[in-house]
PDB file of C-alpha atoms and ligand atoms in Angstrom:
ATOM      1  CA  MET A   1      53.008-173.600 137.404  1.00 33.00           C
ATOM      2  CA  GLY A   2      51.939-170.668 139.544  1.00 36.00           C
ATOM      3  CA  SER A   3      53.996-167.498 139.788  1.00 38.00           C
ATOM      4  CA  ALA A   4      54.262-164.986 142.592  1.00 40.00           C
ATOM      5  CA  LEU A   5      52.181-162.289 141.024  1.00 42.00           C
ATOM      6  CA  GLY A   6      49.170-164.230 139.910  1.00 42.00           C
ATOM      7  CA  PHE A   7      50.337-165.180 136.450  1.00 42.00           C
ATOM      8  CA  ARG A   8      50.183-168.758 135.346  1.00 40.00           C
ATOM      9  CA  THR A   9      52.583-169.646 132.587  1.00 39.00           C
ATOM     10  CA  LEU A  10      51.104-171.892 129.971  1.00 41.00           C
ATOM     11  CA  CYS A  11      54.572-172.538 128.652  1.00 41.00           C
ATOM     12  CA  ASP A  12      57.216-173.259 131.264  1.00 47.00           C
ATOM     13  CA  ASN A  13      60.252-173.083 129.024  1.00 45.00           C
ATOM     14  CA  PRO A  14      62.027-169.811 129.961  1.00 46.00           C
ATOM     15  CA  LEU A  15      63.749-169.742 126.581  1.00 43.00           C
ATOM     16  CA  HIS A  16      60.471-169.731 124.759  1.00 42.00           C
ATOM     17  CA  HIS A  17      59.861-166.269 123.381  1.00 44.00           C
ATOM     18  CA  ASN A  18      56.161-166.622 123.081  1.00 44.00           C
ATOM     19  CA  ILE A  19      55.168-167.152 126.689  1.00 42.00           C
ATOM     20  CA  GLN A  20      51.460-166.797 127.127  1.00 46.00           C
ATOM     21  CA  TRP A  21      49.861-165.671 130.319  1.00 50.00           C
ATOM     22  CA  GLU A  22      46.547-166.729 131.625  1.00 55.00           C
ATOM     23  CA  ARG A  23      45.039-164.124 133.888  1.00 59.00           C
ATOM     24  CA  LEU A  24      44.133-165.161 137.370  1.00 62.00           C
ATOM     25  CA  HIS A  25      41.546-163.139 139.211  1.00 70.00           C
ATOM     26  CA  MET A  26      42.928-160.743 141.821  1.00 78.00           C
ATOM     27  CA  THR A  27      41.259-158.198 144.026  1.00 94.00           C
ATOM     28  CA  ALA A  28      43.428-155.199 144.712  1.00 97.00           C
ATOM     29  CA  GLN A  29      44.004-153.996 148.227  1.00 98.00           C
ATOM     30  CA  LEU A  30      43.108-150.340 148.473  1.00 98.00           C
ATOM     31  CA  ILE A  31      45.602-147.821 149.845  1.00 98.00           C
ATOM     32  CA  ASP A  32      43.520-145.534 152.023  1.00 98.00           C
ATOM     33  CA  GLY A  33      44.978-142.097 151.331  1.00 98.00           C
ATOM     34  CA  LYS A  34      42.455-140.338 153.496  1.00 98.00           C
ATOM     35  CA  ALA A  35      43.321-142.386 156.588  1.00 98.00           C
ATOM     36  CA  LEU A  36      47.057-141.985 155.953  1.00 98.00           C
ATOM     37  CA  ALA A  37      46.619-138.234 155.479  1.00 98.00           C
ATOM     38  CA  ARG A  38      44.683-137.928 158.744  1.00 98.00           C
ATOM     39  CA  SER A  39      47.366-139.799 160.650  1.00 98.00           C
ATOM     40  CA  MET A  40      50.014-137.490 159.159  1.00 98.00           C
ATOM     41  CA  GLU A  41      47.927-134.466 160.165  1.00 98.00           C
ATOM     42  CA  ALA A  42      47.820-135.731 163.756  1.00 98.00           C
ATOM     43  CA  LYS A  43      51.627-135.996 163.831  1.00 98.00           C
ATOM     44  CA  LEU A  44      51.942-132.517 162.344  1.00 98.00           C
ATOM     45  CA  ALA A  45      49.636-131.085 165.001  1.00 98.00           C
ATOM     46  CA  GLU A  46      52.156-132.282 167.612  1.00 98.00           C
ATOM     47  CA  ARG A  47      55.068-130.647 165.814  1.00 98.00           C
ATOM     48  CA  ILE A  48      53.064-127.435 165.539  1.00 98.00           C
ATOM     49  CA  ARG A  49      52.444-127.369 169.282  1.00 97.00           C
ATOM     50  CA  ALA A  50      56.229-127.202 169.782  1.00 96.00           C
ATOM     51  CA  LEU A  51      56.493-123.979 167.754  1.00 98.00           C
ATOM     52  CA  PRO A  52      56.363-120.466 169.245  1.00 97.00           C
ATOM     53  CA  ARG A  53      53.570-119.523 166.837  1.00 98.00           C
ATOM     54  CA  LYS A  54      51.267-121.160 164.313  1.00 98.00           C
ATOM     55  CA  PRO A  55      52.735-121.845 160.863  1.00 98.00           C
ATOM     56  CA  VAL A  56      51.135-119.595 158.231  1.00 98.00           C
ATOM     57  CA  LEU A  57      50.182-120.677 154.721  1.00 98.00           C
ATOM     58  CA  ALA A  58      49.209-117.940 152.267  1.00 98.00           C
ATOM     59  CA  VAL A  59      46.904-119.115 149.479  1.00 98.00           C
ATOM     60  CA  LEU A  60      46.181-117.174 146.319  1.00 98.00           C
ATOM     61  CA  LEU A  61      43.202-118.045 144.146  1.00 98.00           C
ATOM     62  CA  VAL A  62      42.675-116.099 140.939  1.00 98.00           C
ATOM     63  CA  GLY A  63      39.425-116.338 139.004  1.00 98.00           C
ATOM     64  CA  GLU A  64      36.448-118.632 139.311  1.00 96.00           C
ATOM     65  CA  ASP A  65      37.634-122.080 138.224  1.00 95.00           C
ATOM     66  CA  PRO A  66      35.200-124.316 140.159  1.00 94.00           C
ATOM     67  CA  ALA A  67      37.678-127.167 140.711  1.00 93.00           C
ATOM     68  CA  SER A  68      40.287-124.713 142.018  1.00 96.00           C
ATOM     69  CA  ARG A  69      37.777-123.279 144.474  1.00 96.00           C
ATOM     70  CA  VAL A  70      37.128-126.772 145.844  1.00 95.00           C
ATOM     71  CA  TYR A  71      40.865-127.546 146.098  1.00 96.00           C
ATOM     72  CA  VAL A  72      41.550-124.289 147.915  1.00 98.00           C
ATOM     73  CA  ARG A  73      38.671-124.868 150.320  1.00 97.00           C
ATOM     74  CA  ASN A  74      39.979-128.352 151.112  1.00 97.00           C
ATOM     75  CA  LYS A  75      43.470-126.974 151.734  1.00 98.00           C
ATOM     76  CA  VAL A  76      42.123-124.293 154.077  1.00 98.00           C
ATOM     77  CA  LEU A  77      40.037-126.877 155.978  1.00 98.00           C
ATOM     78  CA  ALA A  78      43.077-129.144 156.353  1.00 98.00           C
ATOM     79  CA  CYS A  79      45.066-126.196 157.750  1.00 98.00           C
ATOM     80  CA  GLU A  80      42.325-125.597 160.321  1.00 98.00           C
ATOM     81  CA  ARG A  81      42.279-129.254 161.393  1.00 97.00           C
ATOM     82  CA  THR A  82      46.033-129.257 161.902  1.00 98.00           C
ATOM     83  CA  GLY A  83      46.646-125.901 163.571  1.00 98.00           C
ATOM     84  CA  ILE A  84      48.087-124.023 160.588  1.00 98.00           C
ATOM     85  CA  GLU A  85      46.846-120.483 159.991  1.00 98.00           C
ATOM     86  CA  SER A  86      45.760-119.967 156.393  1.00 98.00           C
ATOM     87  CA  ARG A  87      45.503-116.548 154.795  1.00 98.00           C
ATOM     88  CA  SER A  88      43.532-116.683 151.565  1.00 98.00           C
ATOM     89  CA  VAL A  89      43.300-113.971 148.961  1.00 98.00           C
ATOM     90  CA  HIS A  90      40.879-114.331 146.084  1.00 98.00           C
ATOM     91  CA  LEU A  91      41.561-112.076 143.104  1.00 98.00           C
ATOM     92  CA  PRO A  92      38.992-111.667 140.298  1.00 98.00           C
ATOM     93  CA  GLU A  93      39.293-113.282 136.871  1.00 97.00           C
ATOM     94  CA  THR A  94      40.230-109.825 135.550  1.00 97.00           C
ATOM     95  CA  ALA A  95      43.344-109.540 137.757  1.00 98.00           C
ATOM     96  CA  THR A  96      46.527-108.811 135.821  1.00 98.00           C
ATOM     97  CA  GLU A  97      49.851-110.617 136.032  1.00 98.00           C
ATOM     98  CA  GLU A  98      51.200-107.600 137.916  1.00 98.00           C
ATOM     99  CA  ASP A  99      48.333-107.792 140.458  1.00 98.00           C
ATOM    100  CA  VAL A 100      49.204-111.426 141.113  1.00 98.00           C
ATOM    101  CA  ILE A 101      52.934-110.758 141.353  1.00 98.00           C
ATOM    102  CA  ARG A 102      52.359-107.829 143.711  1.00 98.00           C
ATOM    103  CA  GLN A 103      50.456-110.102 146.109  1.00 98.00           C
ATOM    104  CA  VAL A 104      53.158-112.779 145.963  1.00 98.00           C
ATOM    105  CA  ARG A 105      55.901-110.205 146.643  1.00 98.00           C
ATOM    106  CA  ALA A 106      53.992-108.864 149.642  1.00 98.00           C
ATOM    107  CA  TRP A 107      53.921-112.373 151.125  1.00 98.00           C
ATOM    108  CA  ASN A 108      57.597-112.926 150.265  1.00 98.00           C
ATOM    109  CA  GLU A 109      58.463-109.913 152.393  1.00 98.00           C
ATOM    110  CA  ASP A 110      56.127-110.764 155.264  1.00 98.00           C
ATOM    111  CA  PRO A 111      58.203-112.611 157.903  1.00 97.00           C
ATOM    112  CA  THR A 112      55.054-114.145 159.397  1.00 97.00           C
ATOM    113  CA  VAL A 113      54.266-116.048 156.178  1.00 98.00           C
ATOM    114  CA  ASP A 114      55.900-119.487 155.998  1.00 98.00           C
ATOM    115  CA  GLY A 115      54.442-120.881 152.792  1.00 99.00           C
ATOM    116  CA  ILE A 116      52.969-119.386 149.619  1.00 98.00           C
ATOM    117  CA  LEU A 117      50.648-121.301 147.338  1.00 98.00           C
ATOM    118  CA  VAL A 118      49.338-119.946 144.050  1.00 98.00           C
ATOM    119  CA  GLN A 119      46.514-122.202 142.936  1.00 98.00           C
ATOM    120  CA  LEU A 120      46.874-123.328 139.325  1.00 97.00           C
ATOM    121  CA  PRO A 121      45.672-122.951 136.644  1.00 96.00           C
ATOM    122  CA  LEU A 122      45.814-119.173 136.474  1.00 98.00           C
ATOM    123  CA  PRO A 123      43.473-117.317 134.107  1.00 97.00           C
ATOM    124  CA  ARG A 124      44.565-117.010 130.498  1.00 96.00           C
ATOM    125  CA  GLY A 125      46.966-114.186 129.858  1.00 96.00           C
ATOM    126  CA  ILE A 126      48.871-114.688 133.101  1.00 98.00           C
ATOM    127  CA  ASP A 127      52.282-116.330 132.772  1.00 98.00           C
ATOM    128  CA  ALA A 128      52.056-118.985 135.497  1.00 98.00           C
ATOM    129  CA  GLN A 129      55.762-119.808 135.360  1.00 97.00           C
ATOM    130  CA  ARG A 130      56.708-116.158 135.890  1.00 98.00           C
ATOM    131  CA  VAL A 131      54.380-116.010 138.904  1.00 98.00           C
ATOM    132  CA  ILE A 132      55.854-119.224 140.320  1.00 98.00           C
ATOM    133  CA  GLU A 133      59.415-117.897 139.921  1.00 98.00           C
ATOM    134  CA  THR A 134      58.372-114.857 141.945  1.00 98.00           C
ATOM    135  CA  VAL A 135      57.632-116.995 145.017  1.00 98.00           C
ATOM    136  CA  ALA A 136      60.584-116.908 147.432  1.00 98.00           C
ATOM    137  CA  LEU A 137      62.378-120.255 147.221  1.00 98.00           C
ATOM    138  CA  GLU A 138      62.249-120.692 151.011  1.00 98.00           C
ATOM    139  CA  LYS A 139      58.429-120.290 150.941  1.00 98.00           C
ATOM    140  CA  ASP A 140      57.810-122.452 147.843  1.00 98.00           C
ATOM    141  CA  VAL A 141      55.772-125.130 149.635  1.00 98.00           C
ATOM    142  CA  ASP A 142      54.287-126.296 146.313  1.00 98.00           C
ATOM    143  CA  GLY A 143      57.808-127.125 145.086  1.00 98.00           C
ATOM    144  CA  PHE A 144      57.125-125.627 141.638  1.00 98.00           C
ATOM    145  CA  HIS A 145      59.915-123.029 141.581  1.00 98.00           C
ATOM    146  CA  VAL A 146      62.702-123.806 139.131  1.00 98.00           C
ATOM    147  CA  GLY A 147      65.083-123.809 142.137  1.00 98.00           C
ATOM    148  CA  SER A 148      62.990-126.456 143.893  1.00 98.00           C
ATOM    149  CA  ALA A 149      62.764-128.508 140.696  1.00 98.00           C
ATOM    150  CA  GLY A 150      66.541-128.236 140.260  1.00 98.00           C
ATOM    151  CA  ALA A 151      67.111-129.369 143.834  1.00 98.00           C
ATOM    152  CA  LEU A 152      64.950-132.437 143.230  1.00 98.00           C
ATOM    153  CA  VAL A 153      66.732-133.383 140.011  1.00 98.00           C
ATOM    154  CA  THR A 154      70.168-133.024 141.622  1.00 98.00           C
ATOM    155  CA  GLY A 155      69.203-134.761 144.864  1.00 97.00           C
ATOM    156  CA  ARG A 156      69.541-131.705 147.116  1.00 98.00           C
ATOM    157  CA  GLU A 157      67.282-130.592 149.878  1.00 98.00           C
ATOM    158  CA  GLY A 158      64.334-128.459 148.873  1.00 98.00           C
ATOM    159  CA  PHE A 159      60.570-128.404 148.799  1.00 98.00           C
ATOM    160  CA  ARG A 160      59.170-131.199 146.702  1.00 98.00           C
ATOM    161  CA  PRO A 161      55.876-131.120 144.799  1.00 98.00           C
ATOM    162  CA  CYS A 162      53.057-132.380 146.983  1.00 98.00           C
ATOM    163  CA  THR A 163      51.320-134.918 144.743  1.00 98.00           C
ATOM    164  CA  PRO A 164      54.366-137.068 143.916  1.00 98.00           C
ATOM    165  CA  SER A 165      55.551-136.742 147.545  1.00 99.00           C
ATOM    166  CA  GLY A 166      52.173-138.073 148.646  1.00 98.00           C
ATOM    167  CA  VAL A 167      52.488-140.995 146.235  1.00 99.00           C
ATOM    168  CA  MET A 168      55.897-141.860 147.702  1.00 99.00           C
ATOM    169  CA  GLU A 169      54.388-141.823 151.203  1.00 98.00           C
ATOM    170  CA  MET A 170      51.642-144.171 150.051  1.00 98.00           C
ATOM    171  CA  LEU A 171      54.172-146.610 148.585  1.00 98.00           C
ATOM    172  CA  GLU A 172      56.135-146.464 151.820  1.00 98.00           C
ATOM    173  CA  SER A 173      52.970-147.078 153.851  1.00 98.00           C
ATOM    174  CA  ILE A 174      52.566-150.499 152.216  1.00 98.00           C
ATOM    175  CA  GLY A 175      56.258-151.271 152.674  1.00 98.00           C
ATOM    176  CA  TYR A 176      56.839-151.355 148.938  1.00 98.00           C
ATOM    177  CA  GLU A 177      60.497-151.756 147.942  1.00 98.00           C
ATOM    178  CA  LEU A 178      61.095-149.805 144.730  1.00 98.00           C
ATOM    179  CA  ARG A 179      64.706-150.837 144.214  1.00 98.00           C
ATOM    180  CA  GLY A 180      65.057-152.612 140.891  1.00 98.00           C
ATOM    181  CA  LYS A 181      61.346-152.401 140.080  1.00 98.00           C
ATOM    182  CA  HIS A 182      59.943-151.133 136.807  1.00 98.00           C
ATOM    183  CA  ALA A 183      57.826-148.028 137.317  1.00 99.00           C
ATOM    184  CA  LEU A 184      55.748-146.450 134.579  1.00 99.00           C
ATOM    185  CA  VAL A 185      54.612-142.862 134.978  1.00 99.00           C
ATOM    186  CA  ILE A 186      51.869-141.869 132.551  1.00 98.00           C
ATOM    187  CA  GLY A 187      51.876-138.092 132.153  1.00 98.00           C
ATOM    188  CA  ARG A 188      54.727-135.595 131.988  1.00 98.00           C
ATOM    189  CA  SER A 189      53.474-132.480 133.735  1.00 98.00           C
ATOM    190  CA  ASN A 190      55.792-130.297 135.808  1.00 97.00           C
ATOM    191  CA  ILE A 191      53.407-130.750 138.749  1.00 97.00           C
ATOM    192  CA  VAL A 192      53.194-134.551 138.781  1.00 98.00           C
ATOM    193  CA  GLY A 193      54.757-136.629 135.993  1.00 98.00           C
ATOM    194  CA  LYS A 194      58.277-135.201 135.861  1.00 98.00           C
ATOM    195  CA  PRO A 195      58.880-134.888 139.629  1.00 98.00           C
ATOM    196  CA  MET A 196      57.243-138.303 140.136  1.00 99.00           C
ATOM    197  CA  ALA A 197      59.747-139.887 137.765  1.00 99.00           C
ATOM    198  CA  MET A 198      62.628-138.245 139.649  1.00 98.00           C
ATOM    199  CA  MET A 199      61.419-139.459 143.044  1.00 98.00           C
ATOM    200  CA  LEU A 200      60.951-143.036 141.823  1.00 99.00           C
ATOM    201  CA  LEU A 201      64.412-142.920 140.252  1.00 98.00           C
ATOM    202  CA  GLU A 202      65.872-141.689 143.525  1.00 98.00           C
ATOM    203  CA  LYS A 203      64.539-144.876 145.137  1.00 98.00           C
ATOM    204  CA  ASP A 204      66.348-146.992 142.516  1.00 98.00           C
ATOM    205  CA  ALA A 205      63.345-147.900 140.381  1.00 99.00           C
ATOM    206  CA  THR A 206      63.792-148.208 136.625  1.00 98.00           C
ATOM    207  CA  VAL A 207      61.515-145.467 135.388  1.00 99.00           C
ATOM    208  CA  THR A 208      59.685-144.980 132.116  1.00 99.00           C
ATOM    209  CA  VAL A 209      57.573-141.931 131.341  1.00 99.00           C
ATOM    210  CA  ALA A 210      54.726-142.387 128.860  1.00 98.00           C
ATOM    211  CA  HIS A 211      52.649-139.523 127.501  1.00 98.00           C
ATOM    212  CA  SER A 212      50.116-138.635 124.844  1.00 97.00           C
ATOM    213  CA  ARG A 213      52.615-139.309 122.029  1.00 98.00           C
ATOM    214  CA  THR A 214      53.792-142.673 123.331  1.00 98.00           C
ATOM    215  CA  PRO A 215      52.686-145.342 120.835  1.00 98.00           C
ATOM    216  CA  ASN A 216      53.062-148.425 123.076  1.00 98.00           C
ATOM    217  CA  THR A 217      51.786-147.387 126.494  1.00 98.00           C
ATOM    218  CA  LYS A 218      49.949-150.688 126.932  1.00 98.00           C
ATOM    219  CA  GLU A 219      53.095-152.710 126.324  1.00 98.00           C
ATOM    220  CA  LEU A 220      55.063-150.533 128.745  1.00 98.00           C
ATOM    221  CA  ALA A 221      52.294-150.788 131.343  1.00 98.00           C
ATOM    222  CA  LEU A 222      52.207-154.592 131.130  1.00 98.00           C
ATOM    223  CA  ALA A 223      55.917-154.668 131.976  1.00 98.00           C
ATOM    224  CA  ALA A 224      55.524-152.342 134.966  1.00 98.00           C
ATOM    225  CA  ASP A 225      55.511-153.317 138.641  1.00 98.00           C
ATOM    226  CA  VAL A 226      54.212-149.846 139.517  1.00 99.00           C
ATOM    227  CA  ILE A 227      51.980-147.659 137.365  1.00 99.00           C
ATOM    228  CA  VAL A 228      51.359-144.021 138.251  1.00 99.00           C
ATOM    229  CA  ALA A 229      48.516-142.699 136.102  1.00 98.00           C
ATOM    230  CA  ALA A 230      48.647-138.912 135.936  1.00 98.00           C
ATOM    231  CA  ALA A 231      47.360-137.938 132.523  1.00 98.00           C
ATOM    232  CA  GLY A 232      43.928-136.584 133.413  1.00 97.00           C
ATOM    233  CA  ARG A 233      41.930-138.999 131.241  1.00 97.00           C
ATOM    234  CA  ALA A 234      39.196-141.252 132.573  1.00 97.00           C
ATOM    235  CA  ASP A 235      39.660-144.977 131.905  1.00 97.00           C
ATOM    236  CA  LEU A 236      43.176-144.459 130.547  1.00 98.00           C
ATOM    237  CA  VAL A 237      44.463-147.529 132.392  1.00 98.00           C
ATOM    238  CA  THR A 238      42.360-150.652 131.941  1.00 98.00           C
ATOM    239  CA  ALA A 239      42.720-154.142 133.425  1.00 98.00           C
ATOM    240  CA  ASP A 240      44.255-155.565 130.245  1.00 98.00           C
ATOM    241  CA  MET A 241      47.186-153.134 130.667  1.00 98.00           C
ATOM    242  CA  VAL A 242      48.055-154.200 134.208  1.00 98.00           C
ATOM    243  CA  LYS A 243      50.419-156.982 135.186  1.00 97.00           C
ATOM    244  CA  PRO A 244      48.589-158.999 137.835  1.00 96.00           C
ATOM    245  CA  GLY A 245      49.690-157.886 141.274  1.00 97.00           C
ATOM    246  CA  ALA A 246      51.090-154.543 140.144  1.00 98.00           C
ATOM    247  CA  VAL A 247      50.731-151.405 142.254  1.00 98.00           C
ATOM    248  CA  VAL A 248      48.484-148.888 140.506  1.00 98.00           C
ATOM    249  CA  ILE A 249      48.446-145.296 141.720  1.00 99.00           C
ATOM    250  CA  ASP A 250      45.635-143.163 140.359  1.00 98.00           C
ATOM    251  CA  VAL A 251      46.456-139.452 140.323  1.00 98.00           C
ATOM    252  CA  GLY A 252      43.572-138.601 137.984  1.00 97.00           C
ATOM    253  CA  MET A 253      40.706-136.364 138.982  1.00 95.00           C
ATOM    254  CA  ASN A 254      38.105-136.355 136.231  1.00 95.00           C
ATOM    255  CA  ARG A 255      34.370-135.988 135.956  1.00 93.00           C
ATOM    256  CA  ARG A 256      32.218-138.391 133.981  1.00 93.00           C
ATOM    257  CA  PRO A 257      29.388-136.957 131.860  1.00 93.00           C
ATOM    258  CA  ASP A 258      26.960-137.893 134.672  1.00 93.00           C
ATOM    259  CA  GLY A 259      28.999-135.731 137.079  1.00 91.00           C
ATOM    260  CA  ARG A 260      30.598-138.638 138.927  1.00 92.00           C
ATOM    261  CA  LEU A 261      34.201-138.126 140.042  1.00 94.00           C
ATOM    262  CA  CYS A 262      36.706-140.625 138.669  1.00 97.00           C
ATOM    263  CA  GLY A 263      40.431-141.078 138.246  1.00 98.00           C
ATOM    264  CA  ASP A 264      42.501-142.197 135.244  1.00 98.00           C
ATOM    265  CA  VAL A 265      42.153-145.859 136.177  1.00 98.00           C
ATOM    266  CA  ALA A 266      39.147-147.925 135.050  1.00 98.00           C
ATOM    267  CA  ASP A 267      37.053-149.830 137.616  1.00 97.00           C
ATOM    268  CA  ASP A 268      38.090-153.246 136.265  1.00 97.00           C
ATOM    269  CA  VAL A 269      41.721-152.656 137.317  1.00 98.00           C
ATOM    270  CA  ARG A 270      40.607-153.782 140.780  1.00 97.00           C
ATOM    271  CA  ASP A 271      40.571-157.306 139.378  1.00 96.00           C
ATOM    272  CA  ALA A 272      44.146-157.123 138.121  1.00 97.00           C
ATOM    273  CA  ALA A 273      46.172-154.892 140.458  1.00 98.00           C
ATOM    274  CA  GLY A 274      47.642-156.033 143.761  1.00 98.00           C
ATOM    275  CA  TRP A 275      47.365-152.544 145.249  1.00 98.00           C
ATOM    276  CA  LEU A 276      45.252-149.642 144.075  1.00 98.00           C
ATOM    277  CA  THR A 277      44.540-146.105 145.245  1.00 98.00           C
ATOM    278  CA  PRO A 278      40.869-145.077 145.213  1.00 98.00           C
ATOM    279  CA  VAL A 279      39.456-141.855 143.743  1.00 97.00           C
ATOM    280  CA  PRO A 280      38.309-140.032 145.756  1.00 96.00           C
ATOM    281  CA  GLY A 281      40.102-140.796 149.026  1.00 98.00           C
ATOM    282  CA  GLY A 282      43.485-141.746 147.593  1.00 98.00           C
ATOM    283  CA  VAL A 283      46.112-139.383 146.237  1.00 98.00           C
ATOM    284  CA  GLY A 284      43.992-136.219 146.735  1.00 98.00           C
ATOM    285  CA  PRO A 285      44.068-136.137 150.552  1.00 98.00           C
ATOM    286  CA  MET A 286      47.761-137.092 150.490  1.00 98.00           C
ATOM    287  CA  THR A 287      48.575-134.119 148.242  1.00 98.00           C
ATOM    288  CA  ILE A 288      47.060-131.825 150.842  1.00 98.00           C
ATOM    289  CA  ALA A 289      48.834-133.619 153.707  1.00 98.00           C
ATOM    290  CA  MET A 290      52.184-133.075 151.981  1.00 98.00           C
ATOM    291  CA  LEU A 291      51.409-129.389 151.536  1.00 98.00           C
ATOM    292  CA  LEU A 292      50.905-129.192 155.292  1.00 98.00           C
ATOM    293  CA  VAL A 293      54.164-131.094 155.849  1.00 98.00           C
ATOM    294  CA  ASN A 294      56.047-128.612 153.648  1.00 98.00           C
ATOM    295  CA  THR A 295      54.428-125.665 155.432  1.00 98.00           C
ATOM    296  CA  VAL A 296      55.324-126.973 158.888  1.00 98.00           C
ATOM    297  CA  ARG A 297      58.865-127.700 157.740  1.00 98.00           C
ATOM    298  CA  SER A 298      59.159-124.174 156.398  1.00 98.00           C
ATOM    299  CA  ALA A 299      57.921-122.755 159.714  1.00 98.00           C
ATOM    300  CA  GLU A 300      60.327-124.936 161.671  1.00 98.00           C
ATOM    301  CA  MET A 301      63.257-123.717 159.586  1.00 97.00           C
ATOM    302  CA  ARG A 302      62.171-120.118 160.144  1.00 96.00           C
ATOM    303  CA  LEU A 303      61.304-120.409 163.847  1.00 97.00           C
ATOM    304  CA  LEU A 304      63.691-123.019 165.199  1.00 94.00           C
ATOM    305  CA  ALA A 305      66.851-121.896 163.386  1.00 81.00           C
ATOM    306  CA  GLN A 306      69.101-121.259 166.387  1.00 54.00           C
TER     307      GLN A 306
HETATM  308  N1  GUN B   1      46.555-127.270 140.627  1.00 66.93           N
HETATM  309  C1  GUN B   1      46.474-128.612 140.541  1.00 66.93           C
HETATM  310  N2  GUN B   1      47.279-129.191 141.447  1.00 66.93           N
HETATM  311  C2  GUN B   1      47.871-128.198 142.118  1.00 66.93           C
HETATM  312  C3  GUN B   1      48.815-128.167 143.180  1.00 66.93           C
HETATM  313  O1  GUN B   1      49.293-129.180 143.700  1.00 66.93           O
HETATM  314  N3  GUN B   1      49.183-126.944 143.595  1.00 66.93           N
HETATM  315  C4  GUN B   1      48.696-125.809 143.049  1.00 66.93           C
HETATM  316  N4  GUN B   1      49.130-124.646 143.512  1.00 66.93           N
HETATM  317  N5  GUN B   1      47.838-125.797 142.055  1.00 66.93           N
HETATM  318  C5  GUN B   1      47.435-126.994 141.608  1.00 66.93           C
END
């Protein structure tokens, strides 16, 4: 007997506890994050043209972390494509917490700045959470402020973190109905895992969060209709952990020893998942698109408020 999601039951008795599954080959459809991001940028460009001035995103990079430099460059390029003005400040590795906070406060008080982004991680010795709490709530386009996090948890309006927002857009783009589905989030960071779980819950999914101390991640993954892998470990999710037909979202951004970029999801998951996000070209461009969305929204609230 065939089942909807590519399983074939070898035992058809539903009361039998020891149902065995025989895997059928599947080839996942890819969710093209880059294309979706570009189409969102085009819509944003229209909204920007209706504003009396360009939205302004202030970006602070501290130190020389090579990955952070690439992320910041990509954010600045996306601003240019869309018609957002970016103002970048790069402080040296030796900058103090007070130097960083002084820059953030200057932007808080500048009425021409709509969004403030402090690229993480910050150099050792700087309390990132204290810096984040310094960002004015109404300019917190990263959605990392405790006020933004509180708004998300309680279902109020506020800026939402860009990566999980981008994932939700990707699920919507394939018309995926989350209500009643089992979603597994692997990873519990403040930036991705925790807000991701909240957003999935808001859409009526049943949500489980697995992390480095979870003993039965494979078992939880096999029961999941949606897996969001956000632990930062290459090959964390393998085909034998994926229910055939499941949606697998790869938030990972890792480098293999040979320098190749890869996510948290192993290549063979293509043969098990129904939908899969590529790395690169999946969640990454969507994260940036959502940052632009938050920045434009912030500008609209500032400029179009009667
Ligand atoms: N570092 C890794 N991801 C992010 C992000 O989304 N925003 C910022 N500011 N820093 C990050």
